[in-house]
Amino acid sequence: MTKGGKSVSFKVPTSKLATGADAWIANRGAEPASDREGGNVTALKAVEAAPLPAPAPAAAPKEKMSRFTIDVPESLHRRVKMQCAGRGTKMADMMRELLEREFPEA
């Protein structure tokens, strides 16, 4: 019995799509500026981007990780998640930092 395969080819979109995507990337820190009469978008007006969060402290050499699972009340989980989102950090990074602070190496 012979297995037959079907060959499928895909056409790459024309540069029109790529140009639109490139323009979006180039102008992603901008907002549309409308003309006063018709409300049509005529140009992009630059806006100031929000400051980037501070870089994370330099990590120690990679060490094999072990999973640590705990149950916490939903309200605590929500508070931790909101604080981490506000600080731009991951919950796992925050928990590792808290554990390191509470249980330093002797």
Tab-separated table of N, CA and C in Angstrom, residues 12-102:
chain	number	residue	atom	x	y	z
A	12	VAL	N	2.311	34.082	-0.650
A	12	VAL	CA	2.661	35.129	0.291
A	12	VAL	C	1.922	36.392	-0.127
A	13	PRO	N	1.278	37.081	0.816
A	13	PRO	CA	0.550	38.300	0.455
A	13	PRO	C	1.474	39.333	-0.179
A	14	THR	N	0.891	40.180	-0.947
A	14	THR	CA	1.668	41.232	-1.606
A	14	THR	C	2.228	42.204	-0.581
A	15	SER	N	3.086	43.081	-1.015
A	15	SER	CA	3.742	44.020	-0.103
A	15	SER	C	2.752	44.998	0.520
A	16	LYS	N	1.532	45.055	-0.005
A	16	LYS	CA	0.537	45.956	0.576
A	16	LYS	C	0.307	45.622	2.048
A	17	LEU	N	0.180	44.346	2.352
A	17	LEU	CA	-0.014	43.922	3.729
A	17	LEU	C	1.245	44.198	4.548
A	18	ALA	N	2.401	43.862	3.989
A	18	ALA	CA	3.653	44.087	4.707
A	18	ALA	C	3.854	45.570	4.974
A	19	THR	N	3.517	46.420	4.022
A	19	THR	CA	3.670	47.853	4.212
A	19	THR	C	2.778	48.320	5.345
A	20	GLY	N	1.535	47.826	5.388
A	20	GLY	CA	0.626	48.208	6.453
A	20	GLY	C	1.150	47.768	7.808
A	21	ALA	N	1.684	46.545	7.879
A	21	ALA	CA	2.229	46.040	9.132
A	21	ALA	C	3.474	46.831	9.528
A	22	ASP	N	4.349	47.098	8.556
A	22	ASP	CA	5.561	47.881	8.841
A	22	ASP	C	5.197	49.273	9.332
A	23	ALA	N	4.186	49.882	8.735
A	23	ALA	CA	3.768	51.222	9.140
A	23	ALA	C	3.203	51.183	10.567
A	24	TRP	N	2.452	50.126	10.869
A	24	TRP	CA	1.900	50.018	12.218
A	24	TRP	C	3.013	49.919	13.243
A	25	ILE	N	4.022	49.080	12.962
A	25	ILE	CA	5.139	48.925	13.890
A	25	ILE	C	5.888	50.234	14.039
A	26	ALA	N	6.141	50.899	12.945
A	26	ALA	CA	6.883	52.156	12.989
A	26	ALA	C	6.114	53.241	13.734
A	27	ASN	N	4.783	53.197	13.711
A	27	ASN	CA	3.971	54.252	14.312
A	27	ASN	C	3.198	53.797	15.539
A	28	ARG	N	3.615	52.727	16.189
A	28	ARG	CA	2.813	52.206	17.294
A	28	ARG	C	2.814	53.095	18.524
A	29	GLY	N	3.632	54.125	18.576
A	29	GLY	CA	3.588	55.058	19.690
A	29	GLY	C	2.873	56.332	19.295
A	30	ALA	N	2.012	56.261	18.300
A	30	ALA	CA	1.357	57.458	17.791
A	30	ALA	C	-0.154	57.291	17.840
A	31	GLU	N	-0.847	58.390	17.822
A	31	GLU	CA	-2.297	58.347	17.758
A	31	GLU	C	-2.746	59.173	16.557
A	32	PRO	N	-3.890	58.851	15.958
A	32	PRO	CA	-4.326	59.578	14.768
A	32	PRO	C	-4.649	61.041	15.083
A	33	ALA	N	-4.281	61.904	14.150
A	33	ALA	CA	-4.632	63.321	14.256
A	33	ALA	C	-5.682	63.600	13.184
A	34	SER	N	-6.869	64.036	13.575
A	34	SER	CA	-7.962	64.263	12.624
A	34	SER	C	-7.919	65.680	12.085
A	35	ASP	N	-8.400	65.818	10.830
A	35	ASP	CA	-8.526	67.185	10.326
A	35	ASP	C	-9.733	67.828	10.989
A	36	ARG	N	-9.773	69.117	11.026
A	36	ARG	CA	-10.825	69.805	11.775
A	36	ARG	C	-12.180	69.760	11.087
A	37	GLU	N	-12.205	69.635	9.772
A	37	GLU	CA	-13.475	69.729	9.059
A	37	GLU	C	-14.218	68.396	8.985
A	38	GLY	N	-13.567	67.366	8.435
A	38	GLY	CA	-14.298	66.130	8.192
A	38	GLY	C	-14.068	65.043	9.206
A	39	GLY	N	-13.147	65.238	10.116
A	39	GLY	CA	-12.861	64.205	11.085
A	39	GLY	C	-12.063	63.058	10.509
A	40	ASN	N	-11.519	63.224	9.281
A	40	ASN	CA	-10.720	62.166	8.667
A	40	ASN	C	-9.319	62.157	9.255
A	41	VAL	N	-8.769	60.973	9.365
A	41	VAL	CA	-7.406	60.863	9.866
A	41	VAL	C	-6.467	61.292	8.753
A	42	THR	N	-5.644	62.283	9.044
A	42	THR	CA	-4.743	62.816	8.025
A	42	THR	C	-3.281	62.549	8.329
A	43	ALA	N	-2.958	62.297	9.564
A	43	ALA	CA	-1.565	62.074	9.949
A	43	ALA	C	-1.539	61.374	11.290
A	44	LEU	N	-0.382	60.977	11.695
A	44	LEU	CA	-0.215	60.391	13.014
A	44	LEU	C	0.521	61.382	13.891
A	45	LYS	N	0.015	61.578	15.082
A	45	LYS	CA	0.621	62.494	16.033
A	45	LYS	C	1.339	61.654	17.078
A	46	ALA	N	2.604	61.939	17.319
A	46	ALA	CA	3.397	61.166	18.274
A	46	ALA	C	2.886	61.404	19.687
A	47	VAL	N	2.886	60.363	20.473
A	47	VAL	CA	2.534	60.471	21.883
A	47	VAL	C	3.699	59.929	22.694
A	48	GLU	N	3.827	60.397	23.912
A	48	GLU	CA	4.917	59.938	24.757
A	48	GLU	C	4.581	58.568	25.309
A	49	ALA	N	5.513	57.658	25.180
A	49	ALA	CA	5.306	56.300	25.673
A	49	ALA	C	5.496	56.266	27.179
A	50	ALA	N	4.822	55.330	27.812
A	50	ALA	CA	4.974	55.152	29.258
A	50	ALA	C	6.395	54.665	29.547
A	51	PRO	N	6.949	55.060	30.674
A	51	PRO	CA	8.309	54.610	30.983
A	51	PRO	C	8.352	53.100	31.172
A	52	LEU	N	9.465	52.504	30.771
A	52	LEU	CA	9.627	51.068	30.919
A	52	LEU	C	9.927	50.737	32.373
A	53	PRO	N	9.468	49.574	32.839
A	53	PRO	CA	9.772	49.200	34.221
A	53	PRO	C	11.273	49.004	34.397
A	54	ALA	N	11.723	49.148	35.615
A	54	ALA	CA	13.146	48.974	35.910
A	54	ALA	C	13.554	47.551	35.585
A	55	PRO	N	14.747	47.369	35.056
A	55	PRO	CA	15.179	46.006	34.730
A	55	PRO	C	15.316	45.164	35.994
A	56	ALA	N	15.073	43.885	35.826
A	56	ALA	CA	15.168	42.962	36.956
A	56	ALA	C	16.625	42.862	37.396
A	57	PRO	N	16.841	42.608	38.674
A	57	PRO	CA	18.223	42.468	39.134
A	57	PRO	C	18.901	41.303	38.431
A	58	ALA	N	20.214	41.401	38.296
A	58	ALA	CA	20.967	40.354	37.612
A	58	ALA	C	20.756	39.025	38.341
A	59	ALA	N	20.395	38.022	37.569
A	59	ALA	CA	20.106	36.716	38.149
A	59	ALA	C	21.399	35.968	38.437
A	60	ALA	N	21.336	35.154	39.459
A	60	ALA	CA	22.471	34.296	39.795
A	60	ALA	C	22.619	33.245	38.697
A	61	PRO	N	23.744	32.553	38.670
A	61	PRO	CA	23.903	31.500	37.663
A	61	PRO	C	22.717	30.541	37.708
A	62	LYS	N	22.354	30.027	36.538
A	62	LYS	CA	21.191	29.151	36.436
A	62	LYS	C	21.339	27.940	37.342
A	63	GLU	N	20.314	27.713	38.109
A	63	GLU	CA	20.259	26.555	38.993
A	63	GLU	C	19.016	25.775	38.613
A	64	LYS	N	19.066	24.471	38.761
A	64	LYS	CA	17.918	23.637	38.442
A	64	LYS	C	16.739	24.076	39.313
A	65	MET	N	15.588	24.244	38.695
A	65	MET	CA	14.400	24.705	39.409
A	65	MET	C	13.569	23.518	39.885
A	66	SER	N	12.834	23.735	40.968
A	66	SER	CA	11.926	22.752	41.520
A	66	SER	C	10.566	23.428	41.694
A	67	ARG	N	9.500	22.724	41.392
A	67	ARG	CA	8.146	23.278	41.478
A	67	ARG	C	7.711	23.382	42.930
A	68	PHE	N	7.045	24.494	43.279
A	68	PHE	CA	6.570	24.734	44.640
A	68	PHE	C	5.112	25.166	44.513
A	69	THR	N	4.180	24.308	44.880
A	69	THR	CA	2.757	24.601	44.725
A	69	THR	C	2.117	24.798	46.089
A	70	ILE	N	1.397	25.906	46.255
A	70	ILE	CA	0.684	26.164	47.507
A	70	ILE	C	-0.734	26.612	47.180
A	71	ASP	N	-1.615	26.442	48.138
A	71	ASP	CA	-2.986	26.923	48.009
A	71	ASP	C	-3.108	28.202	48.823
A	72	VAL	N	-3.663	29.229	48.204
A	72	VAL	CA	-3.887	30.507	48.893
A	72	VAL	C	-5.321	30.944	48.637
A	73	PRO	N	-5.882	31.740	49.528
A	73	PRO	CA	-7.237	32.255	49.291
A	73	PRO	C	-7.267	33.084	47.999
A	74	GLU	N	-8.394	33.040	47.323
A	74	GLU	CA	-8.530	33.783	46.068
A	74	GLU	C	-8.258	35.267	46.255
A	75	SER	N	-8.678	35.823	47.384
A	75	SER	CA	-8.474	37.256	47.615
A	75	SER	C	-6.980	37.589	47.684
A	76	LEU	N	-6.186	36.722	48.324
A	76	LEU	CA	-4.737	36.941	48.389
A	76	LEU	C	-4.114	36.803	47.005
A	77	HIS	N	-4.530	35.786	46.277
A	77	HIS	CA	-4.026	35.579	44.915
A	77	HIS	C	-4.299	36.811	44.059
A	78	ARG	N	-5.513	37.339	44.172
A	78	ARG	CA	-5.910	38.517	43.393
A	78	ARG	C	-5.050	39.726	43.769
A	79	ARG	N	-4.811	39.924	45.078
A	79	ARG	CA	-3.991	41.065	45.531
A	79	ARG	C	-2.561	40.965	45.020
A	80	VAL	N	-1.997	39.755	45.123
A	80	VAL	CA	-0.624	39.556	44.641
A	80	VAL	C	-0.558	39.802	43.140
A	81	LYS	N	-1.518	39.259	42.423
A	81	LYS	CA	-1.530	39.402	40.962
A	81	LYS	C	-1.661	40.867	40.557
A	82	MET	N	-2.517	41.620	41.247
A	82	MET	CA	-2.708	43.044	40.922
A	82	MET	C	-1.435	43.837	41.212
A	83	GLN	N	-0.786	43.552	42.349
A	83	GLN	CA	0.445	44.259	42.692
A	83	GLN	C	1.548	43.947	41.683
A	84	CYS	N	1.673	42.689	41.311
A	84	CYS	CA	2.703	42.306	40.333
A	84	CYS	C	2.442	42.952	38.984
A	85	ALA	N	1.184	42.979	38.566
A	85	ALA	CA	0.853	43.623	37.294
A	85	ALA	C	1.179	45.105	37.353
A	86	GLY	N	0.865	45.747	38.466
A	86	GLY	CA	1.166	47.168	38.621
A	86	GLY	C	2.660	47.459	38.600
A	87	ARG	N	3.449	46.519	39.093
A	87	ARG	CA	4.912	46.688	39.128
A	87	ARG	C	5.584	46.173	37.864
A	88	GLY	N	4.812	45.480	37.029
A	88	GLY	CA	5.389	44.928	35.800
A	88	GLY	C	6.288	43.728	36.056
A	89	THR	N	5.993	42.977	37.106
A	89	THR	CA	6.786	41.791	37.415
A	89	THR	C	5.922	40.550	37.340
A	90	LYS	N	6.558	39.414	37.223
A	90	LYS	CA	5.833	38.144	37.203
A	90	LYS	C	5.600	37.693	38.634
A	91	MET	N	4.482	37.005	38.857
A	91	MET	CA	4.166	36.513	40.190
A	91	MET	C	5.243	35.551	40.681
A	92	ALA	N	5.723	34.683	39.805
A	92	ALA	CA	6.743	33.711	40.203
A	92	ALA	C	8.013	34.420	40.658
A	93	ASP	N	8.412	35.481	39.942
A	93	ASP	CA	9.607	36.236	40.333
A	93	ASP	C	9.415	36.882	41.695
A	94	MET	N	8.229	37.425	41.938
A	94	MET	CA	7.941	38.057	43.219
A	94	MET	C	7.985	37.032	44.346
A	95	MET	N	7.403	35.855	44.130
A	95	MET	CA	7.393	34.825	45.163
A	95	MET	C	8.813	34.337	45.452
A	96	ARG	N	9.631	34.162	44.404
A	96	ARG	CA	11.023	33.754	44.621
A	96	ARG	C	11.762	34.802	45.439
A	97	GLU	N	11.529	36.072	45.128
A	97	GLU	CA	12.177	37.163	45.859
A	97	GLU	C	11.756	37.156	47.335
A	98	LEU	N	10.463	36.981	47.588
A	98	LEU	CA	9.973	36.927	48.972
A	98	LEU	C	10.575	35.747	49.728
A	99	LEU	N	10.626	34.583	49.102
A	99	LEU	CA	11.184	33.403	49.747
A	99	LEU	C	12.676	33.580	50.018
A	100	GLU	N	13.400	34.165	49.071
A	100	GLU	CA	14.840	34.409	49.275
A	100	GLU	C	15.066	35.365	50.443
A	101	ARG	N	14.224	36.375	50.548
A	101	ARG	CA	14.360	37.355	51.625
A	101	ARG	C	14.042	36.711	52.985
A	102	GLU	N	13.039	35.853	53.014
A	102	GLU	CA	12.621	35.225	54.277
A	102	GLU	C	13.555	34.082	54.694
